CSV table of C-alpha atoms in Angstrom, one decimal:
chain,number,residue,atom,x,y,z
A,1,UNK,CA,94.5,223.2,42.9
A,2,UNK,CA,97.3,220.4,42.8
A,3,UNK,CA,96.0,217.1,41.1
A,4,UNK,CA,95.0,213.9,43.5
A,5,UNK,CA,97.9,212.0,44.6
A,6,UNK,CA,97.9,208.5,43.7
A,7,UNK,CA,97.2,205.8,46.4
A,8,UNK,CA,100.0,203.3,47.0
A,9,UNK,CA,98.3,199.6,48.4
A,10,UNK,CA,100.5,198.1,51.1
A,11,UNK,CA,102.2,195.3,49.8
A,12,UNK,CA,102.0,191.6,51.4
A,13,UNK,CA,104.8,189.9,52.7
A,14,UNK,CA,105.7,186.8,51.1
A,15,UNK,CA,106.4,183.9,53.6
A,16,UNK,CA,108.8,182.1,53.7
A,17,UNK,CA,109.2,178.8,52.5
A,18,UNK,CA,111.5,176.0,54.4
A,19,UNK,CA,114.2,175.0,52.0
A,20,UNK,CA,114.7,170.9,51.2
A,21,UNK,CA,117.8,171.3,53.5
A,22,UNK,CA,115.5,172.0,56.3
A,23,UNK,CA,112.6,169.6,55.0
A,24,UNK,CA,115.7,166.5,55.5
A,25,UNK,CA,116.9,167.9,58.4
A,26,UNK,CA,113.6,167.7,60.3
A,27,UNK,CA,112.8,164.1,58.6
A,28,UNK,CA,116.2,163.1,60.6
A,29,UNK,CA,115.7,164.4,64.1
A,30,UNK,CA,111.9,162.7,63.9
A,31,UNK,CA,113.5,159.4,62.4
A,32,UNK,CA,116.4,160.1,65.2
A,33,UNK,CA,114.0,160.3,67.8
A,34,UNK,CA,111.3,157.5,66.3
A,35,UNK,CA,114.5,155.2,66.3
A,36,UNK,CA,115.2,156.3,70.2
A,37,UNK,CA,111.9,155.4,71.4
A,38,UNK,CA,111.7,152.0,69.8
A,39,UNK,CA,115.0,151.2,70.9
A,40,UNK,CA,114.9,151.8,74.7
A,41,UNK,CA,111.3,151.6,75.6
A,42,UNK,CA,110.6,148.2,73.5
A,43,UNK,CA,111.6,144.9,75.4
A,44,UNK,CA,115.2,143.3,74.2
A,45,UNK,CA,115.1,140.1,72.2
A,46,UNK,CA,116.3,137.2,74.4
A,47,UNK,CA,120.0,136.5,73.8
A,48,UNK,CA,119.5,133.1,74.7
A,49,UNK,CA,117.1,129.9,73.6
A,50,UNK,CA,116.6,126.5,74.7
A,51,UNK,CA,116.9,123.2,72.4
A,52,UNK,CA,113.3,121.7,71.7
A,53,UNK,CA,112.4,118.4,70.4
A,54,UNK,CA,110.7,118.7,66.9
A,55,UNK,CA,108.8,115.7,64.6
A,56,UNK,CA,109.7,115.8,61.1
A,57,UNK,CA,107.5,114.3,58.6
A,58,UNK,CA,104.5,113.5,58.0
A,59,UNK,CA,102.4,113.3,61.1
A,60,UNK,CA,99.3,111.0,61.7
A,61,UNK,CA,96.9,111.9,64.7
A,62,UNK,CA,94.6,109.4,66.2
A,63,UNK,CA,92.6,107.7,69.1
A,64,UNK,CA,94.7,105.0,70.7
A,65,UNK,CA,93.8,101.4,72.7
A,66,UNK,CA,96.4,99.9,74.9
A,67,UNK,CA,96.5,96.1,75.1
A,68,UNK,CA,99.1,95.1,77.4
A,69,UNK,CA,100.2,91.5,78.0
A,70,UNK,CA,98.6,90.8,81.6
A,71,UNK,CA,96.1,88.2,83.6
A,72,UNK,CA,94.0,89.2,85.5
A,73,UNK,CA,93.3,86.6,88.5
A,74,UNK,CA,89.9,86.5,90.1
A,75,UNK,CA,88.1,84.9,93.4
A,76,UNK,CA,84.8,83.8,94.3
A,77,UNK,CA,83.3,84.7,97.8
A,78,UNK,CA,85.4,87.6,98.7
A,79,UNK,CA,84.8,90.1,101.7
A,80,UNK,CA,88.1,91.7,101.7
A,81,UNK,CA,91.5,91.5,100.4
A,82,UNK,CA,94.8,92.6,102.2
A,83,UNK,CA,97.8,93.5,100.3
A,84,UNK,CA,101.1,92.2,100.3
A,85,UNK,CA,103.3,93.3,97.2
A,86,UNK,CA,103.2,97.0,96.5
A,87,UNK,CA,101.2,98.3,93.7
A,88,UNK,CA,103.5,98.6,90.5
A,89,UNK,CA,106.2,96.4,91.6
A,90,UNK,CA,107.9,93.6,90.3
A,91,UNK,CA,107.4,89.9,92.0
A,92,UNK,CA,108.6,86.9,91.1
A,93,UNK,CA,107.5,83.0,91.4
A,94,UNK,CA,106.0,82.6,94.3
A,95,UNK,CA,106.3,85.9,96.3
A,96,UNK,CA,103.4,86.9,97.8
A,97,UNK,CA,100.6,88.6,96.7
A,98,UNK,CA,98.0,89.6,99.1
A,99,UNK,CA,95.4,87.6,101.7
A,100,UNK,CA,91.8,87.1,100.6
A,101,UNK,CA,89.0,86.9,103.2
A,102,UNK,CA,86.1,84.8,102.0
A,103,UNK,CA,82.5,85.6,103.0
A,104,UNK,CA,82.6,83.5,106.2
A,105,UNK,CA,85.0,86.8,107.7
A,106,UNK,CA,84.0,89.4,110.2
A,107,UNK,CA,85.8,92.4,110.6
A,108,UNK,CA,85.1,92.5,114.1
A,109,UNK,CA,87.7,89.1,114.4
A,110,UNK,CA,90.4,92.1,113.4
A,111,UNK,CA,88.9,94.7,116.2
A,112,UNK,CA,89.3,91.4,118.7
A,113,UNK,CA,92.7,90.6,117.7
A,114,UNK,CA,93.9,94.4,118.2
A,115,UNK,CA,92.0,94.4,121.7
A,116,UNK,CA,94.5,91.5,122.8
A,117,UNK,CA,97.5,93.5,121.1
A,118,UNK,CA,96.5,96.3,123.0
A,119,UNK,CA,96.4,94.4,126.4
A,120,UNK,CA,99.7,92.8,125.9
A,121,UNK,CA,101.2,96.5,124.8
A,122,UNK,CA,99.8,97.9,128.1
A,123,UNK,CA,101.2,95.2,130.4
A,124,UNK,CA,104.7,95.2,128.8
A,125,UNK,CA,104.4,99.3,129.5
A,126,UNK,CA,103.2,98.1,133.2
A,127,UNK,CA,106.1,95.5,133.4
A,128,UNK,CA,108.8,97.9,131.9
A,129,UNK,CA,108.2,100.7,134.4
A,130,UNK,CA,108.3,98.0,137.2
A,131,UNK,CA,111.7,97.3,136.3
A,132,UNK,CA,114.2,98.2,138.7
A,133,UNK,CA,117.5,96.8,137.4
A,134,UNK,CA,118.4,98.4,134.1
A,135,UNK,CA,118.1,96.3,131.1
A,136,UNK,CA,121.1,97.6,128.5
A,137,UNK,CA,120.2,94.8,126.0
A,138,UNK,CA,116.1,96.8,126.1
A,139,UNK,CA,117.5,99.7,125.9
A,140,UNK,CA,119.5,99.7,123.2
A,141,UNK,CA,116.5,97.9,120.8
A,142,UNK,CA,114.4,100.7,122.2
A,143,UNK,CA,116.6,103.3,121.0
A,144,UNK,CA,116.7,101.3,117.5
A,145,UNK,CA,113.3,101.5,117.6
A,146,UNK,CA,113.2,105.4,118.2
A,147,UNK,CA,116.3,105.5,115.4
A,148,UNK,CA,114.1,104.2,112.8
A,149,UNK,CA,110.9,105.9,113.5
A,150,UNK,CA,112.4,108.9,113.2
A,151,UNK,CA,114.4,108.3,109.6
A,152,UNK,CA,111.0,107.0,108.6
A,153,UNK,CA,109.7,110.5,109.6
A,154,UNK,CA,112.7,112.8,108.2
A,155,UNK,CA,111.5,110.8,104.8
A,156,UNK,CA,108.0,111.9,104.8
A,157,UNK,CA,109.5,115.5,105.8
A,158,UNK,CA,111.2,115.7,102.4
A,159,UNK,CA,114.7,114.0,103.2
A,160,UNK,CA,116.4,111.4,100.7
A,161,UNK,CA,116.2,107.7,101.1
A,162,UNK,CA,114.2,104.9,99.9
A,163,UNK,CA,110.8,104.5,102.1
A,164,UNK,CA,110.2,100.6,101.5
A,165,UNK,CA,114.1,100.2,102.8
A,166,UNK,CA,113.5,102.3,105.6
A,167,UNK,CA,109.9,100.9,106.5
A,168,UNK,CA,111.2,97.3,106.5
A,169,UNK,CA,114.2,98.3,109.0
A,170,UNK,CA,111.9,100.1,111.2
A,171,UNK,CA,109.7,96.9,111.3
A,172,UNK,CA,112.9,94.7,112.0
A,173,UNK,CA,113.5,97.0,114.9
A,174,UNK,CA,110.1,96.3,116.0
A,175,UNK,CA,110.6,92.5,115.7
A,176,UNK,CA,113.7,92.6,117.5
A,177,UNK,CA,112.2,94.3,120.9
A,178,UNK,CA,109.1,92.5,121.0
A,179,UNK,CA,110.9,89.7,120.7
A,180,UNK,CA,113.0,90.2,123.6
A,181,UNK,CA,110.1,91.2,125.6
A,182,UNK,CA,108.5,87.8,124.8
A,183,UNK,CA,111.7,86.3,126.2
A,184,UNK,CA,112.1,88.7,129.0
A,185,UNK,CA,108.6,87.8,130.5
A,186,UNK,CA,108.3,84.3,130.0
A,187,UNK,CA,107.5,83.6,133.3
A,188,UNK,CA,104.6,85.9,133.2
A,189,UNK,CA,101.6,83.9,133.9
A,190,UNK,CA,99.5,86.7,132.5
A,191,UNK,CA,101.7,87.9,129.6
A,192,UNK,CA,101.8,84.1,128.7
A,193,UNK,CA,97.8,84.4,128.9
A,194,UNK,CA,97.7,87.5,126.6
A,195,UNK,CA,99.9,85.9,123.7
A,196,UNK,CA,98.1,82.6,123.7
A,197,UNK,CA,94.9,84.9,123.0
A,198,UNK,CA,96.2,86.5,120.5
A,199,UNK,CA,97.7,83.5,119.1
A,200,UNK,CA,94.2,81.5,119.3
A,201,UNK,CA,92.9,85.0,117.3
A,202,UNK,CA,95.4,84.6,114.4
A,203,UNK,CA,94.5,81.3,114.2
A,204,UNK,CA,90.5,81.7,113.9
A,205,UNK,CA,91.6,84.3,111.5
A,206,UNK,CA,93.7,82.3,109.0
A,207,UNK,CA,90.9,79.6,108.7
A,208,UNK,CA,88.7,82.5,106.8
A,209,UNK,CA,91.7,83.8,104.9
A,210,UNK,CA,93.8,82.3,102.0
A,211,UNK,CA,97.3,84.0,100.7
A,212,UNK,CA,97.7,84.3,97.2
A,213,UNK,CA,101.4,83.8,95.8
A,214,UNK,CA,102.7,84.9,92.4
A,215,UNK,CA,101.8,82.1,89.7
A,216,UNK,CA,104.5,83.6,87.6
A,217,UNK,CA,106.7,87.0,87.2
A,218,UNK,CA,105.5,90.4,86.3
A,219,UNK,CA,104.2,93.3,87.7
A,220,UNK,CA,101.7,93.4,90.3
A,221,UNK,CA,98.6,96.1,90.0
A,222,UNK,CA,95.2,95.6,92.5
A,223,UNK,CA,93.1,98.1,90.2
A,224,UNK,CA,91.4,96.5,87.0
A,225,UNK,CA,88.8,97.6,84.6
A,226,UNK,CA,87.6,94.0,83.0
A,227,UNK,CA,89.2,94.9,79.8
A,228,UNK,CA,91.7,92.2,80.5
A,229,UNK,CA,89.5,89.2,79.9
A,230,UNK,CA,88.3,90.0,76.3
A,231,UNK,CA,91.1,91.7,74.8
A,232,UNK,CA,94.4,90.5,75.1
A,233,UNK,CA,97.6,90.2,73.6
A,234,UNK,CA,96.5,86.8,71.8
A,235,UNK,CA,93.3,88.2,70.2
A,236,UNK,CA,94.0,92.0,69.6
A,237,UNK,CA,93.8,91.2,66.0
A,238,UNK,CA,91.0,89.7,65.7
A,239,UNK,CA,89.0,93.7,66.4
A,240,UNK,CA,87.7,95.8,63.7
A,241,UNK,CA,87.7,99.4,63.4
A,242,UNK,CA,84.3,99.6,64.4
A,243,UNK,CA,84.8,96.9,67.4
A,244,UNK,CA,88.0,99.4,68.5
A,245,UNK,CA,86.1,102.8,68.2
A,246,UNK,CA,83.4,101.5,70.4
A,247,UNK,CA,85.9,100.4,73.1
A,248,UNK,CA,87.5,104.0,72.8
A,249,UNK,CA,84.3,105.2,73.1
A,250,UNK,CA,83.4,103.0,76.7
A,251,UNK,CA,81.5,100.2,75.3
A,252,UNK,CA,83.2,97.4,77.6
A,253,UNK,CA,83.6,93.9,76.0
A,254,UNK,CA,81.4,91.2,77.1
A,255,UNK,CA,83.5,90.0,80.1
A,256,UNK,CA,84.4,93.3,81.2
A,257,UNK,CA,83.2,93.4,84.8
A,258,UNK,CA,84.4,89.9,85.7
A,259,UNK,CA,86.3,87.1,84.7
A,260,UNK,CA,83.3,84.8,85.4
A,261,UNK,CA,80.0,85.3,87.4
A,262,UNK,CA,80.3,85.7,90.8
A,263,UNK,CA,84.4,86.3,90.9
A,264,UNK,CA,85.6,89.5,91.3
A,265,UNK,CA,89.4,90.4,89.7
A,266,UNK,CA,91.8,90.7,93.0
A,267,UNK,CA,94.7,91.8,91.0
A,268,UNK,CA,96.6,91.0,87.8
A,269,UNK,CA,100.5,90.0,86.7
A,270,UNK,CA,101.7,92.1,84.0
A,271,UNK,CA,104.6,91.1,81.8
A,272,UNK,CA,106.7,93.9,81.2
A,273,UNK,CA,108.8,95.0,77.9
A,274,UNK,CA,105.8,94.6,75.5
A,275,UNK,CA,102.5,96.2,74.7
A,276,UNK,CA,100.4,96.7,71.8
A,277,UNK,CA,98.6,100.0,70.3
A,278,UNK,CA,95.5,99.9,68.4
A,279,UNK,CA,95.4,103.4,66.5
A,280,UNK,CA,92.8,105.1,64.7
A,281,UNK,CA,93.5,107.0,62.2
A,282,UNK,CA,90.8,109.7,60.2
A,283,UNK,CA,93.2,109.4,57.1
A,284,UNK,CA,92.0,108.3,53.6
A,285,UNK,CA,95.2,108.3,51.9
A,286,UNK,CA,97.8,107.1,54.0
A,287,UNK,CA,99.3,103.7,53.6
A,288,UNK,CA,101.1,102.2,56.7
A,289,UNK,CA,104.0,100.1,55.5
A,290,UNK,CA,104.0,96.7,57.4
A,291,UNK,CA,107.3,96.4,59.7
A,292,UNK,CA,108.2,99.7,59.4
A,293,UNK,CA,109.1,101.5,62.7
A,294,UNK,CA,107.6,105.0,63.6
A,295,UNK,CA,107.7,107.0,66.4
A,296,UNK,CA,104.7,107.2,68.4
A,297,UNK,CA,103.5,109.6,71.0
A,298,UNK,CA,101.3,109.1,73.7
A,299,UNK,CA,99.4,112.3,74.6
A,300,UNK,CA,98.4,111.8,78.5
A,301,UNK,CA,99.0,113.6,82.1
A,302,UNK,CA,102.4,112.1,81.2
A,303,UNK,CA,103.6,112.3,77.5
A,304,UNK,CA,105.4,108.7,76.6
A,305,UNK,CA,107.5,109.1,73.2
A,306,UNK,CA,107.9,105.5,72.2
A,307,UNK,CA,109.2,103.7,68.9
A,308,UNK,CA,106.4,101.3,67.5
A,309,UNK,CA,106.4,98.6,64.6
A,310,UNK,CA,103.2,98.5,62.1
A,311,UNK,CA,101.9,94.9,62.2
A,312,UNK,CA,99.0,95.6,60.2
A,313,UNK,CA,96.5,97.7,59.1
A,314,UNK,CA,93.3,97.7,58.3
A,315,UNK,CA,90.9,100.2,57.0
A,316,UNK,CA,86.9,100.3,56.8
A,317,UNK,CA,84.1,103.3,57.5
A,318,UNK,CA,86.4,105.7,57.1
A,319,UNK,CA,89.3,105.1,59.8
A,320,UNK,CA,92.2,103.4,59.3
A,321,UNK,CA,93.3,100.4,62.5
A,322,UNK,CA,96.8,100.3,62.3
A,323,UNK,CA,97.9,98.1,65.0
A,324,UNK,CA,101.5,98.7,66.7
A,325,UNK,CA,103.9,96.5,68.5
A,326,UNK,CA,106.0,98.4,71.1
A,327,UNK,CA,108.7,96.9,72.7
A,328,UNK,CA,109.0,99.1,75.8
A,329,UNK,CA,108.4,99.6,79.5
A,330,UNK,CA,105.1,98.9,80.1
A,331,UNK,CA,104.9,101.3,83.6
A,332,UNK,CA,103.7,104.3,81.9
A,333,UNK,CA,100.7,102.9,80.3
A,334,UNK,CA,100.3,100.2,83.1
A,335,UNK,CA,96.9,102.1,84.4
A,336,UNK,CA,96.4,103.8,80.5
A,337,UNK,CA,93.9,101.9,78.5
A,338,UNK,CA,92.8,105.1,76.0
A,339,UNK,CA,94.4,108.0,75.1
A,340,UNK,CA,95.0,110.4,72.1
A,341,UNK,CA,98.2,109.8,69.9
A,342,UNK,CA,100.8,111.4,67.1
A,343,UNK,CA,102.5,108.8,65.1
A,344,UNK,CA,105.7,110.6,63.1
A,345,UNK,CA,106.9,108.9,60.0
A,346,UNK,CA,110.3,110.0,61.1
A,347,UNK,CA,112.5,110.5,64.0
A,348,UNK,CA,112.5,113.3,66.5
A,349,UNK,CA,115.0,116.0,65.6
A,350,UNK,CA,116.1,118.9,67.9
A,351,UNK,CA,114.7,122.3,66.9
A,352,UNK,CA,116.0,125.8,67.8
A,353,UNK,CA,115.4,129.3,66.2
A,354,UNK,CA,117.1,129.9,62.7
A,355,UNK,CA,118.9,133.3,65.0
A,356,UNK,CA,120.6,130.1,66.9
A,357,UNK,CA,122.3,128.9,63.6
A,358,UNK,CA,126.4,129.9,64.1
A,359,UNK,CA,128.9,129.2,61.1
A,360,UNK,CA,132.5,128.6,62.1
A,361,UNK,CA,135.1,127.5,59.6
A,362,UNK,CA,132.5,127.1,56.7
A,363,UNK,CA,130.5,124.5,59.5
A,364,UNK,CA,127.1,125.5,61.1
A,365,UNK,CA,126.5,125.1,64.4
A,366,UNK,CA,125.3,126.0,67.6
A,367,UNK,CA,127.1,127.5,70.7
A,368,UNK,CA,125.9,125.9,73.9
A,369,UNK,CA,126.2,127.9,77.3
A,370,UNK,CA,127.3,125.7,79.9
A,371,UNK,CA,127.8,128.0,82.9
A,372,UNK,CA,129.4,130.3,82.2
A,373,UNK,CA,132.1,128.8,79.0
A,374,UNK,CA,130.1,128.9,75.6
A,375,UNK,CA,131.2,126.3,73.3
A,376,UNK,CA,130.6,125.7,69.4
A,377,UNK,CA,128.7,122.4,68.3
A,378,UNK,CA,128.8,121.7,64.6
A,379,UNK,CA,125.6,120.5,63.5
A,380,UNK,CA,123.9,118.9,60.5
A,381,UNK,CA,120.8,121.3,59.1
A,382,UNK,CA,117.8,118.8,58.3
A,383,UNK,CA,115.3,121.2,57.6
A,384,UNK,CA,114.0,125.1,58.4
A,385,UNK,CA,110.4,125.8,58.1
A,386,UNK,CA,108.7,128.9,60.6
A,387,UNK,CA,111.4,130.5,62.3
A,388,UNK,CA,112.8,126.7,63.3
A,389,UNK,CA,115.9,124.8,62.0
A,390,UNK,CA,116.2,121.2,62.7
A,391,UNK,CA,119.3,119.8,63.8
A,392,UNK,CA,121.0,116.9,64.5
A,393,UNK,CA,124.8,117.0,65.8
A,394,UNK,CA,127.2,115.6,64.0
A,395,UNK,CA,129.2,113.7,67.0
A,396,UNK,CA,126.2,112.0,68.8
A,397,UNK,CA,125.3,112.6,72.4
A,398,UNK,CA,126.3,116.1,72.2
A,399,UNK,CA,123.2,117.8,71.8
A,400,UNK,CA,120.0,117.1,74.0
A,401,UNK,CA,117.1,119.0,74.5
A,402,UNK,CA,116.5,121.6,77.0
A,403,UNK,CA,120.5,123.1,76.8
A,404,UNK,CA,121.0,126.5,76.3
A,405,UNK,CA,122.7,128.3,73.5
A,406,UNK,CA,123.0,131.5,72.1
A,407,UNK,CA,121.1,134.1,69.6
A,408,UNK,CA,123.2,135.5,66.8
């Protein structure tokens, strides 16, 4: 009997562990392929920027109250008015203004006087087409006519010209060929009929109207909101905070709806180059200095970047009146009486991203594209603060805002 063989166990196979060869080689190709994915799926950085406009400084946000130098000029007894000037524009001594209709006026005295125009327009049509001689002297003012209307038209369709030029030509043309027809048919016992109606017409017209001419220069505006009376470039100073806010707020002064009772405002003359700024200011701890120049910002459908002078200041409740003389165009705040505002206690500087910063010959600087030439523009560095640098170009007038340049 042979003794029991021993048993042998199968043995297990050991696996096999990756070596740090293949641990770094593995790291790699996912890196490789991490690196791939970013780079031609993600959006490229823009090689180019534009120059913006930057405030450095110390900034001071506020209410603001226009106060421009202007007069209104009112009228009692008024049923209508008819313009002359053109709103906005400039007039001098003694152009004229607009007609004022008192009380006494109908408008059916202006339906009467177009019925006669429109009988004399009719029989000159009649008269005309009776003609059997050709007239060359009618028809050339009739083609003038014709010439003028249409410019007048291509203007309105978009085309390039000046409209009040083209207007007043195309109402000289008019002149011109009623004129002739008034000569023409002189002998007309009817046509002489219809313009002595319409003559008589005007006539009973004028005794119920009055034309106003320019007391002195300005510009001329028909729209008015009563402010003008009560707060005025002689008294501006004499508001406090409190007076100010409430005018911000809607709180018309006293004479706000008319210059005196019964008179309504027709229009008003103001001067232009000057206009004053009453700010208000939520800050405890500034302290304007008087005769110091900052620049000022208007914040309105139009922005209007401006450089005002403190005149004073004064301070009560909690906001701070600093009161601002600005020697400027008046036209962009000639219908503005409130608005918000930034006043900088420096200059605006032109901003672009620090990637736009170029150094050539030990000198930073920018390189504009202008078509298709780049060109380098040393600049001075004023400050960098979140992603920005302020410059300001070391030549003047070589920089402005809105150019293009490049990303480095």
């Amino acid at each position: 009997m042979q003794p029991p063989q021993p048993v042998q166990m199968p043995v297990r196979e050991e696996k096999k562990r990756m070596s740090v060869p293949q641990i770094m080689l593995i790291v790699l190709a996912l890196a490789f392929v991490i690196w791939y994915l970013v780079t031609s799926l993600a959006p490229e950085t823009a090689p180019y920027a534009q120059i913006t406009a930057g405030v450095i400084g110390a900034r001071y946000t506020g209410d603001c109250l226009i106060v421009r130098d202007e007069t209104p000029f009112d009228e009692e007894g008024v049923s209508n008015v008819e313009y002359l000037a053109e709103e906005g524009t400039y007039v001098s001594i003694g152009d004229d203004v607009c007609k004022v209709y008192n009380n006494g006026f109908r408008t059916q005295e202006l339906e009467t006087l177009q019925d006669f125009r429109d009988q004399i327009k009719d029989y000159q049509v009649k008269l005309l087409k009776a003609e059997i001689n050709t007239d060359s002297s009618m028809e050339k003012l009739e083609s003038d006519v014709m010439n003028r209307a249409r410019e007048v038209r291509e203007l309105i369709g978009g085309a390039r010209g000046n409209m009040n030029n083209q207007e007043a030509m195309l109402a000289e043309a008019i002149n011109a060929r009623q004129n002739r027809l008034r000569e023409k048919y002189s002998e007309d016992q009817r046509m002489t009929r219809l313009y002595d109606d319409e003559q008589g017409q005007l006539q009973k017209i004028s005794s119920w109207t009055q034309k106003k001419t320019a007391p002195k220069e300005g510009l001329v505006s028909f729209y008015s909101d009563g402010y003008e009376y009560d707060l005025t470039i002689d008294n501006y100073d004499k508001y406090t905070p409190s007076q100010v806010r409430a005018m911000i707020n809607g709180q018309k002064p006293p004479s706000a709806n008319m210059g005196s009772k019964g008179k309504a405002v027709i229009y008003r003359l103001v001067r232009d180059g000057h206009w004053i700024v009453l700010m208000l200011i939520k800050d405890s701890n500034w302290n304007p200095v008087e005769g110091a120049v900052y620049e000022l910002k208007l914040e309105n459908f139009k922005d209007t970047m401006v450089q005002a002078r403190v005149i004073s200041f004064t301070r009560t409740g909690g906001e701070l009146e600093v009161r601002l003389d600005v020697q400027s165009n008046v036209q962009p705040v000639l219908y503005i009486r409130t608005c918000s505002g930034v006043l900088g206690d420096n200059v605006t500087s032109l901003t672009v991203p620090t990637k736009a910063i170029y150094t050539q010959d030990n000198m930073p600087g920018v390189v504009v594209i202008d078509g298709e030439y780049p060109f380098f523009i040393p600049v001075n560095i004023v400050d960098e603060r979140d992603g920005m640098v302020y410059i300001s170009p070391i030549q003047q007038g070589t920089l402005y805002e809105g150019q293009t340049v490049k990303l480095f």
